[in-house]
CSV table of C-alpha atoms and ligand atoms in Angstrom, one decimal:
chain,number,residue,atom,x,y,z
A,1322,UNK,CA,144.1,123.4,105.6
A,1323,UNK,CA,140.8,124.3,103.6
A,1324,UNK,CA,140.2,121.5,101.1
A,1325,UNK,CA,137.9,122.7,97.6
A,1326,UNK,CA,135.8,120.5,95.7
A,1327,UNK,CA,135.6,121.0,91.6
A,1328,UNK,CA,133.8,124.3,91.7
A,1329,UNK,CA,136.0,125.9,93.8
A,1330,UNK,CA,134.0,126.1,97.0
A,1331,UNK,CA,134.8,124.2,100.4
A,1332,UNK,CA,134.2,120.4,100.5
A,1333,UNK,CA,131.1,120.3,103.0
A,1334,UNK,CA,128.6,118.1,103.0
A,1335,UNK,CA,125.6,117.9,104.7
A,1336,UNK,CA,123.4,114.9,105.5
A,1337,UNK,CA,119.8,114.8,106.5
A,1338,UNK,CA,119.0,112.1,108.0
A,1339,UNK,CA,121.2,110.7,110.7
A,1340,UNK,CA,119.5,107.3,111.5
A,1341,UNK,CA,121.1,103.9,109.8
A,1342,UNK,CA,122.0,105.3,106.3
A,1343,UNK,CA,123.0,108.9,107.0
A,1344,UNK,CA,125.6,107.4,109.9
A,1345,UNK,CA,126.8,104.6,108.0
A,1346,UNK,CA,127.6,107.1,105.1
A,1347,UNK,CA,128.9,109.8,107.8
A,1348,UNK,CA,131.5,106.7,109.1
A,1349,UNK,CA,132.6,105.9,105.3
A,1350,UNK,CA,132.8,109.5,104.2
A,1351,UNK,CA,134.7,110.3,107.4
A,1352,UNK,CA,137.5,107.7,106.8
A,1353,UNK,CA,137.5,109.0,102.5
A,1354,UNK,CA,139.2,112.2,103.5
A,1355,UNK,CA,137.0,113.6,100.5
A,1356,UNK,CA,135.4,115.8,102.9
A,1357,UNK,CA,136.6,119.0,104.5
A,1358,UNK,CA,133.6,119.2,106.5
A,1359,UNK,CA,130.7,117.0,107.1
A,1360,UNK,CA,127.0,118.5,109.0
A,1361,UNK,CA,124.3,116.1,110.2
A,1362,UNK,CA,120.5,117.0,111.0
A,1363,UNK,CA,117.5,115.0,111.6
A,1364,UNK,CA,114.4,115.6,113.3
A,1365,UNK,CA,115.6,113.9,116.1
A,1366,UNK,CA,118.4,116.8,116.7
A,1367,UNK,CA,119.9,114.3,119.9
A,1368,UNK,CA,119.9,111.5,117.5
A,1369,UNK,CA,122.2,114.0,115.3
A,1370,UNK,CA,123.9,115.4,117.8
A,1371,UNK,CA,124.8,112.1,119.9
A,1372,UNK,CA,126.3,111.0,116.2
A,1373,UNK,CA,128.4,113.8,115.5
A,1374,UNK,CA,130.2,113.5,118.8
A,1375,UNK,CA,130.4,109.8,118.2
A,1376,UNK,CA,132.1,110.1,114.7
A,1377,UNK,CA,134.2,113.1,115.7
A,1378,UNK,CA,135.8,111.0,118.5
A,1379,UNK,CA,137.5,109.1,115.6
A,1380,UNK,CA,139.0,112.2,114.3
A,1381,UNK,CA,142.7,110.9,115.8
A,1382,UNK,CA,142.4,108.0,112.9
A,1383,UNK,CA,141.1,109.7,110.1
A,1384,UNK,CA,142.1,112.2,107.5
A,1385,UNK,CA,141.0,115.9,108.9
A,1386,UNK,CA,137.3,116.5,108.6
A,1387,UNK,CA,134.9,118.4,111.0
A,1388,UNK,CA,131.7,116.5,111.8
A,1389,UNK,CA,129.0,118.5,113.7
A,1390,UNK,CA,125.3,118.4,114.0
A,1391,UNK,CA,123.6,121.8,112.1
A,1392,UNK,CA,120.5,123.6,111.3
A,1393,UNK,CA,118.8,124.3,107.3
A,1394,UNK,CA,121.3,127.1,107.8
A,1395,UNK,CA,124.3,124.7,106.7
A,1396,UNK,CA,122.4,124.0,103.4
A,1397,UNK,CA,123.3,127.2,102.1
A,1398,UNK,CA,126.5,126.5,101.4
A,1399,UNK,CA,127.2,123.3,101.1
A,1400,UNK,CA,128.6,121.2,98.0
A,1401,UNK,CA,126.5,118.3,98.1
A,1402,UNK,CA,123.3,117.8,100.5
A,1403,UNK,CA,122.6,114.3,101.0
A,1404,UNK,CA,119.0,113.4,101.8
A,1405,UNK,CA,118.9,110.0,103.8
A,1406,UNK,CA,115.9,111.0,106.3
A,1407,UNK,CA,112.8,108.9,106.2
A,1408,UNK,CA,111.1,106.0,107.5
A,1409,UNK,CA,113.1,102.3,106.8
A,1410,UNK,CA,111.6,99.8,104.9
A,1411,UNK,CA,109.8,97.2,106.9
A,1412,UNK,CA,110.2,93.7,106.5
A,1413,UNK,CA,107.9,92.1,103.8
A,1414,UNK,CA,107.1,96.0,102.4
A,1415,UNK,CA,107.7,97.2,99.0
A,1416,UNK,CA,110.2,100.1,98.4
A,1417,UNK,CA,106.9,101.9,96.3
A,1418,UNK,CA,104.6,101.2,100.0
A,1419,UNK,CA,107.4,103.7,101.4
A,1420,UNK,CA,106.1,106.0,99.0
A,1421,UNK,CA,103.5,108.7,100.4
A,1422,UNK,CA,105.3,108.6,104.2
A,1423,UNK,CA,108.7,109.4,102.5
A,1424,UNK,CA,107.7,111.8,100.1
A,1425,UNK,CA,106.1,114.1,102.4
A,1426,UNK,CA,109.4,114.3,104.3
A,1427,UNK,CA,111.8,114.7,101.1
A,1428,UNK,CA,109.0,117.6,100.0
A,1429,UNK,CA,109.9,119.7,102.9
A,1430,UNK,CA,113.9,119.3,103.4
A,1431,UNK,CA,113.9,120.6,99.8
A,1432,UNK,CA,111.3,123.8,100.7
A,1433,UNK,CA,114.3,124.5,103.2
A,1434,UNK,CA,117.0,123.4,100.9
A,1435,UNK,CA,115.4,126.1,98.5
A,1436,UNK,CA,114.7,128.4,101.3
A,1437,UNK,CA,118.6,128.8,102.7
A,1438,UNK,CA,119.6,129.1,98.6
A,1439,UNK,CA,121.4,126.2,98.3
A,1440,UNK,CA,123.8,126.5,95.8
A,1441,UNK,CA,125.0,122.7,95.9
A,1442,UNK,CA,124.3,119.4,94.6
A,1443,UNK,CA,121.4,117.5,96.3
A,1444,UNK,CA,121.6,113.7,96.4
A,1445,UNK,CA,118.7,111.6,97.5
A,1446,UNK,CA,119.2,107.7,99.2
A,1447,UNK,CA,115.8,107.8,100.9
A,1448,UNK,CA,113.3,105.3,99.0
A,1449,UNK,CA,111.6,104.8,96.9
A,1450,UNK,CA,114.5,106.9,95.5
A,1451,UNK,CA,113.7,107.1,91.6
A,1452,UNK,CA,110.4,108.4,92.7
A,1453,UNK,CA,111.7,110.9,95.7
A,1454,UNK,CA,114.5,112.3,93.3
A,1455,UNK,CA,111.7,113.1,90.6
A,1456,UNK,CA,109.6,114.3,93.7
A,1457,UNK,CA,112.5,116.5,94.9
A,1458,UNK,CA,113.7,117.7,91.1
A,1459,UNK,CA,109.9,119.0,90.6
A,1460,UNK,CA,109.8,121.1,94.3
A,1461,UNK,CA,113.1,122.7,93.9
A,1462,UNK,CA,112.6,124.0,90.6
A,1463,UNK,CA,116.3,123.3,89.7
A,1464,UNK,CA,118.2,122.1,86.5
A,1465,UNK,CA,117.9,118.7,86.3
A,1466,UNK,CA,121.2,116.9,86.7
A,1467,UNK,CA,121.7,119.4,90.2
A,1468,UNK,CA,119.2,116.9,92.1
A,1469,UNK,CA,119.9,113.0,91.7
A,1470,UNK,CA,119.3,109.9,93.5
A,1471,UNK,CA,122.0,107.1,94.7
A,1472,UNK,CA,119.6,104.7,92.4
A,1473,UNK,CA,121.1,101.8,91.2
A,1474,UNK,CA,124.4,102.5,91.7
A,1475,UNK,CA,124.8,100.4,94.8
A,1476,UNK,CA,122.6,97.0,92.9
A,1477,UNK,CA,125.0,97.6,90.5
A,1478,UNK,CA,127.9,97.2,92.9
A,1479,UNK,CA,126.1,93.8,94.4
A,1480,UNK,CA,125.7,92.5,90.6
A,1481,UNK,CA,129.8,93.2,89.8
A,1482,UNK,CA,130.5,91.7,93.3
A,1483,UNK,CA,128.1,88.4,92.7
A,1484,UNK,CA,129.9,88.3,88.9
A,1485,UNK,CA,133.3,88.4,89.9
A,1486,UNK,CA,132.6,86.2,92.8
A,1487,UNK,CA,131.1,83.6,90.2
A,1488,UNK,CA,133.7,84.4,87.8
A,1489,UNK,CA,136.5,83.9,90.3
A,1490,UNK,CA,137.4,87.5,89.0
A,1491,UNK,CA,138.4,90.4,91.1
A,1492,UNK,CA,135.6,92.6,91.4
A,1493,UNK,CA,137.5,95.5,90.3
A,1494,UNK,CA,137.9,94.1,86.5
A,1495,UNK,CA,134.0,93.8,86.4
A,1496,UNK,CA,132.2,96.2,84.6
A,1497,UNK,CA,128.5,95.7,85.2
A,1498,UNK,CA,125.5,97.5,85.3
A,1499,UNK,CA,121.9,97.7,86.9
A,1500,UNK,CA,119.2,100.0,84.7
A,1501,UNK,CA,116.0,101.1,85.7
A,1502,UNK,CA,114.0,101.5,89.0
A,1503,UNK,CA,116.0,100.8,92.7
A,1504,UNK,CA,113.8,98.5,93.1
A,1505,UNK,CA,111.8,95.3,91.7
A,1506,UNK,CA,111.7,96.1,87.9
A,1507,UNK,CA,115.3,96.8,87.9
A,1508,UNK,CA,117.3,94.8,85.4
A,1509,UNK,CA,120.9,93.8,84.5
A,1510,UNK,CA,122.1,95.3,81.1
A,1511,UNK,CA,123.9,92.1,80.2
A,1512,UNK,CA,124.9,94.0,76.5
A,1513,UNK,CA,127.3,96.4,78.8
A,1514,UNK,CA,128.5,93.9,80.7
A,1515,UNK,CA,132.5,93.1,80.6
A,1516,UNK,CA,134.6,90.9,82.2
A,1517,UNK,CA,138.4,91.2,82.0
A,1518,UNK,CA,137.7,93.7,79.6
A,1519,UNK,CA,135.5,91.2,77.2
A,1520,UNK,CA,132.0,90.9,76.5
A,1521,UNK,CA,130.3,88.1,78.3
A,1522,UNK,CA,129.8,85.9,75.1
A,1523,UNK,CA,133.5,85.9,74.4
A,1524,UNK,CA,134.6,85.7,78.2
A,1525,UNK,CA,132.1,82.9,78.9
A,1526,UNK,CA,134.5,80.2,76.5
A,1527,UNK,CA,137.3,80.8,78.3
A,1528,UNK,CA,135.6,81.4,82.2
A,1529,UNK,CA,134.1,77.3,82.5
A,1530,UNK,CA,133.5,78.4,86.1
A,1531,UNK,CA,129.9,76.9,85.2
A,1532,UNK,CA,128.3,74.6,83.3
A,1533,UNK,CA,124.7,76.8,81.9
A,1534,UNK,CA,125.6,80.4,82.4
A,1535,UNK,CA,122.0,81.3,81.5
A,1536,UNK,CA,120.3,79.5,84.3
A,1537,UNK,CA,123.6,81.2,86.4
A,1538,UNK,CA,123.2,84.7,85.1
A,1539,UNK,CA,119.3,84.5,86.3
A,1540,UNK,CA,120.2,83.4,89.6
A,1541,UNK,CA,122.5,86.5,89.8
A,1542,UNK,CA,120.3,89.2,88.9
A,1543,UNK,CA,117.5,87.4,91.3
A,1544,UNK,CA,119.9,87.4,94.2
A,1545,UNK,CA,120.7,91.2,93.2
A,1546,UNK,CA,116.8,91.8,92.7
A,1547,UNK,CA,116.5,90.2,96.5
A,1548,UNK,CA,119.3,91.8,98.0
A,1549,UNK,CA,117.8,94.4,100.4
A,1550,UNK,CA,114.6,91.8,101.1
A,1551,UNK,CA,117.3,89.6,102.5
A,1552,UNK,CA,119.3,91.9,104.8
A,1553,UNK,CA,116.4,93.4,106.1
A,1554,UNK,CA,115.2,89.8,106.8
A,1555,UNK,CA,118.8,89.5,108.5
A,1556,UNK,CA,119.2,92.5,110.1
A,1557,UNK,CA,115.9,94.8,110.0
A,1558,UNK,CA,118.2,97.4,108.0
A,1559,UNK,CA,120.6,97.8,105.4
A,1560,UNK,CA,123.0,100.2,105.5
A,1561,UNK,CA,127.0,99.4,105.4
A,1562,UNK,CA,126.7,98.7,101.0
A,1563,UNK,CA,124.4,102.2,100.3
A,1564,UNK,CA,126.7,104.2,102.7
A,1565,UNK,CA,129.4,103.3,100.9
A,1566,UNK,CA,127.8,103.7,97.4
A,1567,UNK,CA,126.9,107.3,98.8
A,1568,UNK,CA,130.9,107.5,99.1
A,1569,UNK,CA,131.3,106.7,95.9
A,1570,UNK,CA,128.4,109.2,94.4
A,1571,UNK,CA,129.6,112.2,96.6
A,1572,UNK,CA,133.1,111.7,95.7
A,1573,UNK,CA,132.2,112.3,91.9
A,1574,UNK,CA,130.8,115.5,93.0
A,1575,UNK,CA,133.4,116.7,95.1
A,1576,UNK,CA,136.5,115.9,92.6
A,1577,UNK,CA,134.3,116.6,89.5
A,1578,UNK,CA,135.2,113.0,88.3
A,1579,UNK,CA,133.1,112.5,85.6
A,1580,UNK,CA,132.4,109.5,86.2
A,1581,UNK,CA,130.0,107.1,84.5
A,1582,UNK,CA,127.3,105.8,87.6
A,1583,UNK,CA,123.7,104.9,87.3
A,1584,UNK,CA,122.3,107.4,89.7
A,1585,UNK,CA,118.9,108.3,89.3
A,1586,UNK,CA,118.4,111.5,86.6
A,1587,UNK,CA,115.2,112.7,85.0
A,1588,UNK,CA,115.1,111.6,81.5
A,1589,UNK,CA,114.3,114.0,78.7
A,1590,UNK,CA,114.0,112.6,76.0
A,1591,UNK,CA,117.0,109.8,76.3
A,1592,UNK,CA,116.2,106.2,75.3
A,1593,UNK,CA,112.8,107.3,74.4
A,1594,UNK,CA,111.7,108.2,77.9
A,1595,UNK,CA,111.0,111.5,79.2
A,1596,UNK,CA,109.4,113.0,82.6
A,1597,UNK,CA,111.1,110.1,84.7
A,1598,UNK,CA,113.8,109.6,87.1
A,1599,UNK,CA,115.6,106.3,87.0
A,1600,UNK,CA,119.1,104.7,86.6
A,1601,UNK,CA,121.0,105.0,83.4
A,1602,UNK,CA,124.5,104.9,82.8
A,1603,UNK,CA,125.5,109.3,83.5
A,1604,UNK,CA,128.3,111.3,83.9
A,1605,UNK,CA,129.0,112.4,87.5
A,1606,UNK,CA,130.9,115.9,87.6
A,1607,UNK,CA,130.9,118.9,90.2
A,1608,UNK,CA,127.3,120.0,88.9
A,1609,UNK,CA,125.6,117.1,89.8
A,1610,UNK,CA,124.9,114.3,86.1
A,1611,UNK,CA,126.8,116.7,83.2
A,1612,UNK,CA,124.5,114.0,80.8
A,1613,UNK,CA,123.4,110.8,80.0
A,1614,UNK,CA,125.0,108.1,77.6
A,1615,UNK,CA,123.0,106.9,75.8
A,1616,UNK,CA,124.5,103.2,75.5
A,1617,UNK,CA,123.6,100.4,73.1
A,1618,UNK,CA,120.8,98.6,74.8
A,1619,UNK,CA,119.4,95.5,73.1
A,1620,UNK,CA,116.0,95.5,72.1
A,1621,UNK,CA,114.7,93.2,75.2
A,1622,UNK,CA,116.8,96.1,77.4
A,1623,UNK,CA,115.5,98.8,75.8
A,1624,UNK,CA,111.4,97.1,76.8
A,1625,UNK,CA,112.7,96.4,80.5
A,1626,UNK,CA,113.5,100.0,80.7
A,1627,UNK,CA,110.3,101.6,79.4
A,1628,UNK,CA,108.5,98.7,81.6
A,1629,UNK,CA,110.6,100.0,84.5
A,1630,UNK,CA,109.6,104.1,83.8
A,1631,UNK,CA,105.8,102.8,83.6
A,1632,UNK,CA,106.4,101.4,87.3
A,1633,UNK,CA,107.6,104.6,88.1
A,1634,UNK,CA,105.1,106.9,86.6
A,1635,UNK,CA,102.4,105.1,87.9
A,1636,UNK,CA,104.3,105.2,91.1
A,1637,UNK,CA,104.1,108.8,90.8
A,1638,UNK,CA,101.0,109.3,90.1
A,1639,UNK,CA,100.0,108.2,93.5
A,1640,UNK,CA,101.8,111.1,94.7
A,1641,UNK,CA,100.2,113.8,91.8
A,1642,UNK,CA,103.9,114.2,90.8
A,1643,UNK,CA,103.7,112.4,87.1
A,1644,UNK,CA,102.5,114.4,84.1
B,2120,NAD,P1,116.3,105.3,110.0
B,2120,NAD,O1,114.9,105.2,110.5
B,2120,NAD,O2,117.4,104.6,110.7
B,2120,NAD,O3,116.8,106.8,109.8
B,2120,NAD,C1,115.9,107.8,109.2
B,2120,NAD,C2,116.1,109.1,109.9
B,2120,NAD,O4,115.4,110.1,109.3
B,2120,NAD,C3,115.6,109.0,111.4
B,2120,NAD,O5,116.6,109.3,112.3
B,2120,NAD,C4,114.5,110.1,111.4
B,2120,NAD,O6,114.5,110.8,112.7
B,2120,NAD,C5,115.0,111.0,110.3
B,2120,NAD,N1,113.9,111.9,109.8
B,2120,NAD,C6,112.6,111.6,109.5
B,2120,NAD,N2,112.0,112.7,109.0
B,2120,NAD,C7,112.9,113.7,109.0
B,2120,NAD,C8,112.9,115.0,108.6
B,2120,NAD,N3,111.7,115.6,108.1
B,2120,NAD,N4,114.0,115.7,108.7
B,2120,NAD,C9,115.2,115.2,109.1
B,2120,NAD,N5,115.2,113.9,109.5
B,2120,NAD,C10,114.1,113.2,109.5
B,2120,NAD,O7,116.2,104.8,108.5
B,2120,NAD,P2,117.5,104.3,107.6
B,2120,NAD,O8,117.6,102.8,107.7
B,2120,NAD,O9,118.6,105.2,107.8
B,2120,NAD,O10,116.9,104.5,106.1
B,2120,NAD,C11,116.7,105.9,105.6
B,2120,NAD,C12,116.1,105.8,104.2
B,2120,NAD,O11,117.1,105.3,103.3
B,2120,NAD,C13,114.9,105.0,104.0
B,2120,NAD,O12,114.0,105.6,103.2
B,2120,NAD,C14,115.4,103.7,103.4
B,2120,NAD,O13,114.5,103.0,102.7
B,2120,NAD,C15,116.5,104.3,102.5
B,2120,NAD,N6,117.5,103.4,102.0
B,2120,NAD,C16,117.9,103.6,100.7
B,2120,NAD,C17,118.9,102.8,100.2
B,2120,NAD,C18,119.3,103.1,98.7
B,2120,NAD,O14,120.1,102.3,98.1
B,2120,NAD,N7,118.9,104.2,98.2
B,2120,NAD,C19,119.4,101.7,100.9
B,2120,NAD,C20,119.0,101.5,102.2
B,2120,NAD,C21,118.0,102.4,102.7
């Protein structure tokens, strides 16, 4: 039975990139049953092809989905393409160090994305995302919300889980938000932030789960801030939390949720910020971000943000890619 995302065509996606990331998102998207049909390539085509085999020999206990390796041919038709090829970060090295290696690599996948017409959504996980979504926006010469980045959408799932676990509150009644940059001038926008459905200054009275929140809620968004230094320190990788926040992206696109994530988008304009990808709170449909919302943000928010675009645009300039 054909399955059809939002836009009518068939539910294929295609992931580049078939190292730690692209498999752990292959092994979580296979079990979703949100794909019909799921493609791997990497430059390593035995590395993509021993993979494929390997997930496909789950097919008895998991919803129908074809997994194969491909070829740039499968771009052409594919919903979403998800861009997870790249070097890892090392211990001890910055996201931004990444920068010049990574970009180079995104720069051509998108010259064959553009090449095979794509007519799909491209999502970008490789890092330093905000940075490789602006750098893959600007070579594909698409509309804006068709090329995005996983950006803080899985930081924002660590902060809900570190809330609710200091809360003693199901994660799943957290509503919690990380803005800005993947990456060290990210920052928790404590003025969306709701707990039992209750802003944190009126949920606080009745929580007691500590006894000075503010040195609490700084702890939080440090252990947040540190999360990927500390696995990596761990394990030498992360991969299990974005695959899964990749799930969670692509199925937005594939059932046209509209859905409110902070994936990466190009700003124009919004928040007073323009010729910049970072995370802000967007609507997720079929196309790829339908818009931004353009939430509240207190005054010290609305300075971490513009601190976090100057990261990025200087970020980018060491690439030529900020105007
Ligand atoms: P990995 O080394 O395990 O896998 C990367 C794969 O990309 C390799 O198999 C390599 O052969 C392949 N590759 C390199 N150049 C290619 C090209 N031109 N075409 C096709 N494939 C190519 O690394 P990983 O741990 O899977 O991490 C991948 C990327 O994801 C890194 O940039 C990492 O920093 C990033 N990452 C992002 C997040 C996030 O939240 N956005 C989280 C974790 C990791």
């Amino acid at each position: 039975m054909k399955t059809f995302d939002a836009s009518g065509k068939r539910r294929k996606v295609v992931v580049v990139g078939a190292g730690n990331v692209g498999s752990a998102f292959c092994f979580a998207l296979a079990q979703s049953g949100l794909a019909e049909e799921i493609v791997l390539l990497d430059a390593n085509a035995d590395l993509a092809k021993g993979q494929a085999l390997d997930l496909a020999h789950g097919q008895p206990y998991f919803p129908a989905v074809a997994i194969r390796d491909g070829s740039p041919a499968d771009y052409a038709d594919a919903s979403v393409i998800v861009i997870t090829a790249g070097a890892a970060q090392k211990p001890g090295e910055t996201r931004l160090q990444l920068l010049q290696k990574n970009a180079a690599i995104v720069s051509s996948i998108i010259g064959e994305i553009v090449a095979a017409h794509a007519c799909g959504v491209v999502l970008v996980a490789s890092n330093p995302v905000d940075v490789l979504t602006y750098v893959a926006l600007k070579r594909s010469g698409w509309e804006r919300g068709r090329v995005i980045g996983s950006g803080t959408v899985l930081d924002s799932a660590r902060f809900r889980y570190l809330l609710g676990r200091h809360c003693g509150v199901d994660v799943h009644n957290v509503h919690a938000y990380i803005l800005g940059e993947h990456g060290d001038s990210e920052f928790a926008a404590w003025s969306m932030t709701h707990v039992a459905g209750m802003s944190m200054e009126d949920y606080c009275p009745v929580c007691r789960a500590c006894a000075d929140w503010m040195a609490e809620r700084h702890a939080i968004v440090q252990a947040v801030r540190n999360s990927a230094y500390h696995i990596i320190e761990y394990k030498g990788t992360t991969c299990f939390g974005v695959g899964m926040a990749l799930v969670r992206i692509v199925g937005a696109v594939l059932r046209g949720e509209n859905s409110v994530l902070t994936v990466s988008t190009l700003l124009d304009g919004e928040f007073g910020l323009r010729d910049v990808c970072l995370s802000v709170p967007s609507i997720v449909c079929h196309r790829g971000v339908d818009r931004v919302v353009e939430s509240r943000l207190s005054d010290p928010e609305r300075e971490q943000l513009a601190a976090s675009a100057d990261v990025l645009k200087s970020a980018l300039s060491q690439v030529g890619g900020a105007s």
